[in-house]
Amino acid sequence: MNGELRRRGLTRGDFLRLGGGAVMGASVLGGLAGCGGGSSGGKTELTLWAWLPDFQEQVDMFEKAHPNIKVKLVNAGQGADEYQKLRTALKAGSGAPDVVHMEFQFVPTFRQIEGLADISEYGANDLKGDYAEWTWEQVSDGDAVFAMPWDSGPMGLLYRKDVFDEFGLRVPETWEQFAQQAEKLKQASPETFLADFTPEDGGWITGLMWQAGARPFSVDGTTVSIDLDSPEFRRLSEFWGDLVERDLIATKPGFTNDWYRSFAKGTYATWPTAAWGPVFLEGVAGESKGKWRAAPLPQWESGAQASSNWGGSTLAVTTQSEYPEEAATLAKWLTNAPEPTKLYTTKQFLFPVLNELLESPDFKNLKNDFYGGQAVNSVFVEASNRVDTGFEFSPFQDYVYTQMGEQFGDAAGGSVEFADVPANLQEKVSGFAKQQGFKVQ
């Protein structure tokens, strides 16, 4: 399993866009971009764009349960590659699939350009109560539903128990304690770091913002409220900046071979990460088997229980589908029916969004030898239960992520003050939004 990951040259984008532990399945599906469905021999034919490996088995299950619908599964690219093809098709007026794989943070973007159909008229809201509340908030707007939640990435803290034991460290319950333990570890072992700050990763930083209570965006049509220079985000930026400036944490690029080795060797003693992280870490740092454990994210206030999300995806029906009702049936079934959804957790290792799976003893209490026999899923299930529902992404989140990476990268390199990053982002993102025709509040 570890060798397979190395041979395939896994990158951060590959893993996140595969929806977590999906890389532990098999090869990424091949194929060229396909256009929307049609009708042949009395059957409705739908086209589904998705990059999840070994997904054909679940698609076959759907066809067996719906003999009058045939599905053409196409890998039109992962993440950004697929989105670019989708934008091109939507602009051209043809060529989009009936159903498309889409990460949570891009649902607002494609809603804004009227690329996603409202599937509430096809019974989507009847399933609302089946899903973790925060995931439904990410795909809906009032009674309108623009996608079906598929998998998620609630955040927690993975840590090296052996390193903590060796140096007498305490598992931090607050971020203040996290900083204290970072200083203690640095004094005891100068070449070991409590964590690595990966400034290029806007998704990771956004997850930490979410947990800190920042609410950078509120969208109402073409009116966007932007609050990137909030007290919560300033506190977050200055906190990590202080650790970086005191050399208490590393600032190496994430998702590289050196980064993986640092986890395997114990150079980095923690990883604030998402629910897909445990399976990922097992794949890239196998030699550290038995040395890791999971805990909740540290809190900004003692006694709080706030969590957030990093990663995860949906299935959405496009506005070009000639068969929106059948397409909605496909999206609903693949994300809700017991047979395929349970298989995702054991074959592609997706972290579930359905309450029934999240609370299933078979899933929640599954013990993992890589984590010393700990039931790691239970930590992230609790995290999912505590994700705040009020967080919104912008309709231009790719630009936001790019700017975050640049600003925090410059700060980590010393050319920008961490304290200035929120204000810089506020200025840049607001300016971009206005250029794109949005009214900014």
XYZ file of C-alpha atoms in Angstrom:
441
model
C 0.000 0.000 0.000
C 2.782 2.453 0.902
C 4.765 1.528 -2.177
C 1.723 2.057 -4.375
C 1.413 5.645 -3.161
C 5.076 6.346 -3.849
C 4.972 4.812 -7.321
C 2.022 6.957 -8.245
C 3.752 10.186 -7.208
C 0.885 11.307 -5.007
C 0.456 15.037 -4.584
C -1.646 17.067 -2.196
C -4.119 17.931 -4.950
C -4.471 14.295 -5.983
C -5.390 13.223 -2.495
C -7.788 16.012 -1.645
C -9.575 15.805 -4.955
C -9.847 12.054 -4.640
C -11.944 12.746 -1.570
C -9.586 11.430 1.095
C -8.609 7.802 1.383
C -9.778 7.132 -2.149
C -6.121 6.912 -3.171
C -6.015 3.646 -1.276
C -8.349 2.166 -3.882
C -6.975 1.620 -7.366
C -5.880 3.637 -10.404
C -7.633 6.863 -11.253
C -10.344 6.320 -13.817
C -9.388 7.158 -17.369
C -11.498 8.674 -20.100
C -12.187 11.803 -22.041
C -14.700 14.531 -21.327
C -18.220 13.586 -22.371
C -21.315 15.606 -22.992
C -24.741 15.272 -21.432
C -27.030 12.281 -21.687
C -29.494 11.126 -24.293
C -31.976 8.368 -24.938
C -31.436 5.026 -26.621
C -33.520 1.854 -26.775
C -36.059 3.220 -24.312
C -33.399 3.996 -21.704
C -32.380 7.416 -20.482
C -28.618 7.859 -20.850
C -26.828 10.135 -18.397
C -23.228 11.316 -18.331
C -21.505 11.538 -14.953
C -18.161 13.296 -14.529
C -16.253 12.074 -11.475
C -12.641 11.428 -10.543
C -13.202 8.953 -7.698
C -11.177 5.750 -8.334
C -12.985 2.438 -8.731
C -16.308 4.279 -8.861
C -17.739 2.075 -11.609
C -18.845 -0.524 -9.069
C -21.200 1.927 -7.362
C -22.433 3.198 -10.735
C -23.218 -0.389 -11.723
C -25.219 -0.724 -8.514
C -27.279 2.300 -9.551
C -27.972 0.891 -13.002
C -29.080 -2.406 -11.485
C -31.501 -0.548 -9.194
C -32.670 1.707 -12.060
C -32.832 -0.475 -15.202
C -34.277 2.339 -17.327
C -31.264 4.622 -16.749
C -27.832 4.036 -18.252
C -24.849 6.005 -16.906
C -21.666 6.859 -18.769
C -18.941 7.472 -16.196
C -16.218 9.860 -17.389
C -13.081 11.130 -15.674
C -12.866 14.629 -17.158
C -9.933 15.511 -14.899
C -9.363 16.083 -11.216
C -10.507 19.274 -9.528
C -9.321 22.318 -11.442
C -8.975 20.401 -14.729
C -12.572 19.237 -14.542
C -13.835 22.650 -13.481
C -12.161 24.337 -16.445
C -13.821 21.899 -18.839
C -17.135 22.467 -17.121
C -16.786 26.249 -17.402
C -15.975 25.903 -21.100
C -19.008 23.688 -21.705
C -21.356 25.955 -19.794
C -20.108 29.003 -21.689
C -20.481 27.210 -25.011
C -24.017 26.118 -24.180
C -23.329 22.410 -24.668
C -20.960 19.651 -23.603
C -21.571 19.623 -19.850
C -22.430 16.341 -18.112
C -25.736 15.614 -16.451
C -24.115 15.107 -13.050
C -20.729 16.434 -11.942
C -18.344 15.737 -9.038
C -17.668 19.049 -7.263
C -15.901 20.071 -4.058
C -17.938 21.994 -1.493
C -16.009 25.234 -1.979
C -16.824 25.409 -5.694
C -20.593 25.024 -5.417
C -21.050 28.818 -4.956
C -18.819 29.500 -7.969
C -20.888 27.386 -10.340
C -24.142 28.551 -8.810
C -23.093 32.096 -9.604
C -22.704 31.328 -13.307
C -26.014 29.414 -13.269
C -24.365 26.102 -13.972
C -26.067 24.046 -11.256
C -29.714 23.031 -11.253
C -31.963 23.392 -8.223
C -32.968 19.792 -7.545
C -35.384 20.561 -4.708
C -38.316 19.921 -7.065
C -37.067 16.348 -7.458
C -37.267 15.468 -3.780
C -33.817 16.472 -2.581
C -35.178 18.091 0.575
C -36.848 14.839 1.549
C -33.341 13.578 2.332
C -32.136 16.659 4.226
C -32.350 15.055 7.664
C -30.145 12.145 6.599
C -27.051 14.333 6.339
C -24.804 16.088 8.836
C -26.439 19.487 9.201
C -23.405 21.525 8.218
C -22.951 19.585 4.965
C -26.519 20.338 3.907
C -25.956 24.030 4.599
C -23.054 23.931 2.147
C -25.232 22.773 -0.754
C -28.532 24.552 -0.105
C -29.958 28.051 0.000
C -33.284 28.155 1.770
C -35.382 25.461 0.130
C -33.211 25.366 -2.995
C -30.691 22.496 -3.262
C -27.784 22.709 -5.699
C -25.833 19.527 -4.909
C -25.902 16.402 -2.770
C -23.214 16.030 -0.064
C -20.915 13.074 -0.782
C -17.928 13.082 1.584
C -16.328 15.472 4.056
C -13.235 16.416 6.056
C -14.026 17.559 9.617
C -10.809 18.562 11.353
C -8.874 17.121 14.282
C -5.294 16.749 15.498
C -3.031 13.792 14.752
C -0.006 13.533 17.044
C 3.021 11.317 17.671
C 2.412 9.687 21.044
C 6.010 8.435 21.210
C 7.393 11.965 20.784
C 4.933 13.356 23.319
C 5.901 10.638 25.822
C 9.630 11.059 25.273
C 9.599 14.802 25.915
C 6.793 14.947 28.456
C 4.431 16.872 26.222
C 0.753 17.336 26.940
C -1.877 16.898 24.256
C -3.028 20.514 23.818
C -6.658 21.316 24.475
C -6.240 24.992 23.539
C -4.104 26.797 20.988
C -2.337 28.546 23.873
C -1.291 25.131 25.166
C -0.273 24.185 21.628
C 2.167 27.120 21.592
C 3.474 26.176 25.034
C 4.117 22.600 23.959
C 5.833 23.822 20.787
C 8.227 25.871 22.897
C 8.856 23.001 25.305
C 9.625 20.607 22.463
C 11.939 23.082 20.747
C 13.956 23.538 23.925
C 14.257 19.795 24.481
C 14.898 18.797 20.850
C 15.834 21.703 18.549
C 15.535 19.615 15.380
C 11.986 18.470 16.180
C 8.945 20.649 15.536
C 5.474 20.381 16.980
C 4.007 21.120 13.543
C 4.643 22.430 10.067
C 2.915 25.574 8.832
C 2.167 24.992 5.136
C 1.541 28.534 3.887
C 0.713 27.533 0.325
C -2.400 25.635 1.335
C -5.416 27.948 1.254
C -7.798 25.087 2.025
C -5.974 24.214 5.242
C -5.825 27.850 6.316
C -9.524 28.270 5.540
C -10.313 25.247 7.723
C -8.433 26.877 10.599
C -10.257 30.171 9.958
C -13.579 28.362 10.106
C -12.704 26.815 13.459
C -11.475 30.169 14.794
C -14.905 31.715 14.220
C -14.032 33.823 11.159
C -16.850 34.249 8.648
C -15.128 35.890 5.684
C -17.969 35.774 3.160
C -21.706 36.212 2.919
C -23.254 36.003 -0.531
C -26.628 37.284 -1.714
C -26.843 37.091 -5.486
C -24.213 39.464 -6.849
C -23.739 41.182 -3.495
C -20.843 39.844 -1.447
C -19.892 40.775 2.090
C -16.133 40.319 2.575
C -14.636 40.302 6.072
C -11.127 38.889 5.785
C -9.701 41.482 8.161
C -11.765 40.235 11.098
C -10.483 39.968 14.685
C -10.746 36.165 14.464
C -8.609 35.947 11.337
C -6.081 38.468 12.682
C -5.732 36.392 15.844
C -5.190 33.255 13.771
C -2.608 34.877 11.521
C -0.693 36.443 14.391
C -0.749 33.171 16.361
C 0.894 31.155 13.602
C 3.161 34.082 12.758
C 4.490 34.157 16.315
C 5.289 30.430 16.181
C 7.029 30.845 12.828
C 9.020 33.881 13.883
C 10.239 32.102 17.027
C 11.201 29.070 14.923
C 8.935 26.857 17.030
C 7.313 25.271 13.981
C 8.579 24.480 10.499
C 7.467 26.241 7.298
C 8.172 23.583 4.686
C 5.899 22.955 1.672
C 3.281 20.328 2.351
C 2.579 17.097 0.487
C 6.140 16.471 -0.692
C 8.386 13.448 -0.121
C 10.413 15.408 2.453
C 7.202 16.322 4.256
C 6.091 12.694 4.377
C 9.497 11.605 5.713
C 9.285 14.252 8.438
C 6.077 12.660 9.701
C 7.522 9.164 9.430
C 10.682 10.119 11.347
C 8.898 12.166 13.999
C 10.419 15.490 12.886
C 6.877 16.850 12.929
C 5.008 15.717 16.029
C 1.477 16.811 15.084
C -0.680 17.457 12.056
C -3.868 19.548 12.382
C -5.770 17.844 9.596
C -9.061 16.536 8.256
C -10.859 13.217 8.619
C -9.193 11.916 5.464
C -5.797 12.522 7.109
C -5.555 9.287 9.124
C -5.757 7.032 6.065
C -3.485 9.341 4.104
C -0.842 9.380 6.817
C -0.921 5.604 7.075
C -0.117 5.471 3.377
C 2.823 7.897 3.355
C 4.373 7.320 6.800
C 3.898 3.583 7.229
C 7.115 3.064 9.168
C 5.620 5.036 12.071
C 2.823 2.511 12.560
C 1.507 2.402 16.111
C 3.036 5.751 17.103
C 0.210 8.075 16.137
C -2.988 9.047 17.934
C -5.904 11.394 17.220
C -7.408 14.162 19.361
C -9.807 17.081 18.852
C -8.439 20.316 17.433
C -7.144 22.695 20.114
C -9.634 25.422 20.988
C -9.330 29.192 21.076
C -11.290 29.326 24.313
C -10.925 26.830 27.144
C -13.884 24.475 27.252
C -15.064 25.255 23.708
C -15.771 22.449 21.237
C -15.542 24.173 17.851
C -14.574 22.266 14.743
C -14.432 22.948 11.004
C -13.990 21.236 7.673
C -11.171 20.839 5.136
C -12.038 18.979 1.957
C -14.993 16.910 0.857
C -17.213 16.955 -2.194
C -20.672 16.699 -3.714
C -22.573 15.465 -6.757
C -24.462 18.217 -8.600
C -26.847 18.286 -11.566
C -25.889 20.775 -14.280
C -28.339 23.133 -15.933
C -27.497 21.605 -19.318
C -28.971 18.223 -18.426
C -31.923 17.327 -20.616
C -33.034 14.844 -17.974
C -32.792 16.744 -14.669
C -35.188 14.454 -12.809
C -33.228 11.318 -13.728
C -29.956 13.142 -13.061
C -31.210 14.160 -9.620
C -32.164 10.532 -8.990
C -28.586 9.524 -9.824
C -27.040 12.167 -7.554
C -29.375 11.329 -4.687
C -28.962 7.571 -4.929
C -25.161 7.598 -5.152
C -24.900 9.817 -2.066
C -27.734 8.349 0.001
C -28.515 4.702 -0.752
C -27.098 2.285 1.862
C -25.238 -0.035 -0.500
C -22.976 2.496 -2.289
C -22.490 4.826 0.659
C -21.295 2.093 2.988
C -18.926 0.841 0.292
C -17.324 4.292 -0.010
C -16.117 4.016 3.588
C -14.441 0.620 3.102
C -13.309 0.710 -0.531
C -12.468 4.341 -1.295
C -12.149 5.361 2.381
C -14.329 8.443 2.066
C -15.367 10.065 5.323
C -19.184 9.916 5.394
C -21.755 12.685 5.511
C -24.775 10.524 6.347
C -25.780 10.528 10.007
C -26.547 6.817 9.926
C -23.002 5.990 8.800
C -21.396 8.511 11.141
C -23.120 6.897 14.107
C -22.688 3.313 12.920
C -20.721 1.300 15.516
C -18.968 -0.549 12.686
C -17.582 2.755 11.406
C -17.292 4.845 14.550
C -15.663 2.180 16.723
C -13.344 0.665 14.124
C -9.893 0.279 15.711
C -6.784 1.075 13.711
C -3.401 -0.523 14.427
C -1.561 2.413 12.851
C -3.009 4.524 15.675
C -2.208 2.061 18.444
C -5.639 0.449 18.271
C -7.465 3.750 18.775
C -10.933 4.166 17.253
C -9.791 7.191 15.281
C -13.050 7.607 13.372
C -14.842 8.420 16.618
C -12.677 11.534 17.069
C -13.608 12.845 13.647
C -17.268 11.879 13.998
C -17.398 14.116 17.056
C -15.632 16.807 15.051
C -18.291 16.521 12.341
C -20.987 16.974 14.972
C -19.344 20.246 16.040
C -18.749 21.911 12.671
C -20.445 25.302 12.675
C -23.131 25.605 10.001
C -22.669 29.315 9.320
C -19.535 29.267 7.176
C -19.834 30.355 3.534
C -17.380 30.126 0.651
C -17.056 32.878 -1.926
C -18.078 32.620 -5.608
C -14.361 33.008 -6.457
C -12.751 30.680 -3.929
C -9.949 29.615 -6.273
C -8.729 33.228 -6.350
C -9.027 33.465 -2.561
C -6.920 30.326 -2.098
C -4.276 31.630 -4.492
C -4.025 34.929 -2.651
C -3.867 33.187 0.730
C -0.991 31.058 -0.493
C 0.896 34.065 -1.797
C 0.338 36.241 1.269
C 1.128 33.581 3.863
C 4.050 32.366 1.763
C 5.501 35.873 1.750
C 4.895 36.137 5.491
C 6.638 32.821 6.169
C 9.542 34.063 4.023
C 9.782 37.299 5.972
C 8.789 39.788 3.271
C 5.334 40.463 4.759
C 4.279 40.705 8.390
C 1.807 38.041 9.482
C -0.190 40.790 11.187
C -0.662 42.490 7.806
C -1.914 39.424 5.914
C -5.639 39.786 6.750
C -5.761 43.434 5.655
C -3.814 42.627 2.497
C -6.224 39.835 1.664
C -9.203 42.085 2.353
C -7.887 44.634 -0.127
C -6.925 42.150 -2.850
C -10.045 39.985 -2.689
C -12.396 42.981 -2.485
C -10.705 44.527 -5.507
C -10.997 41.299 -7.461
C -14.665 40.898 -6.556
C -15.439 44.400 -7.820
C -13.562 43.696 -11.056
C -15.764 40.641 -11.533
C -18.896 42.750 -11.240
C -19.857 41.998 -7.633
C -21.189 44.623 -5.261
C -18.928 44.446 -2.212
C -20.117 45.285 1.286
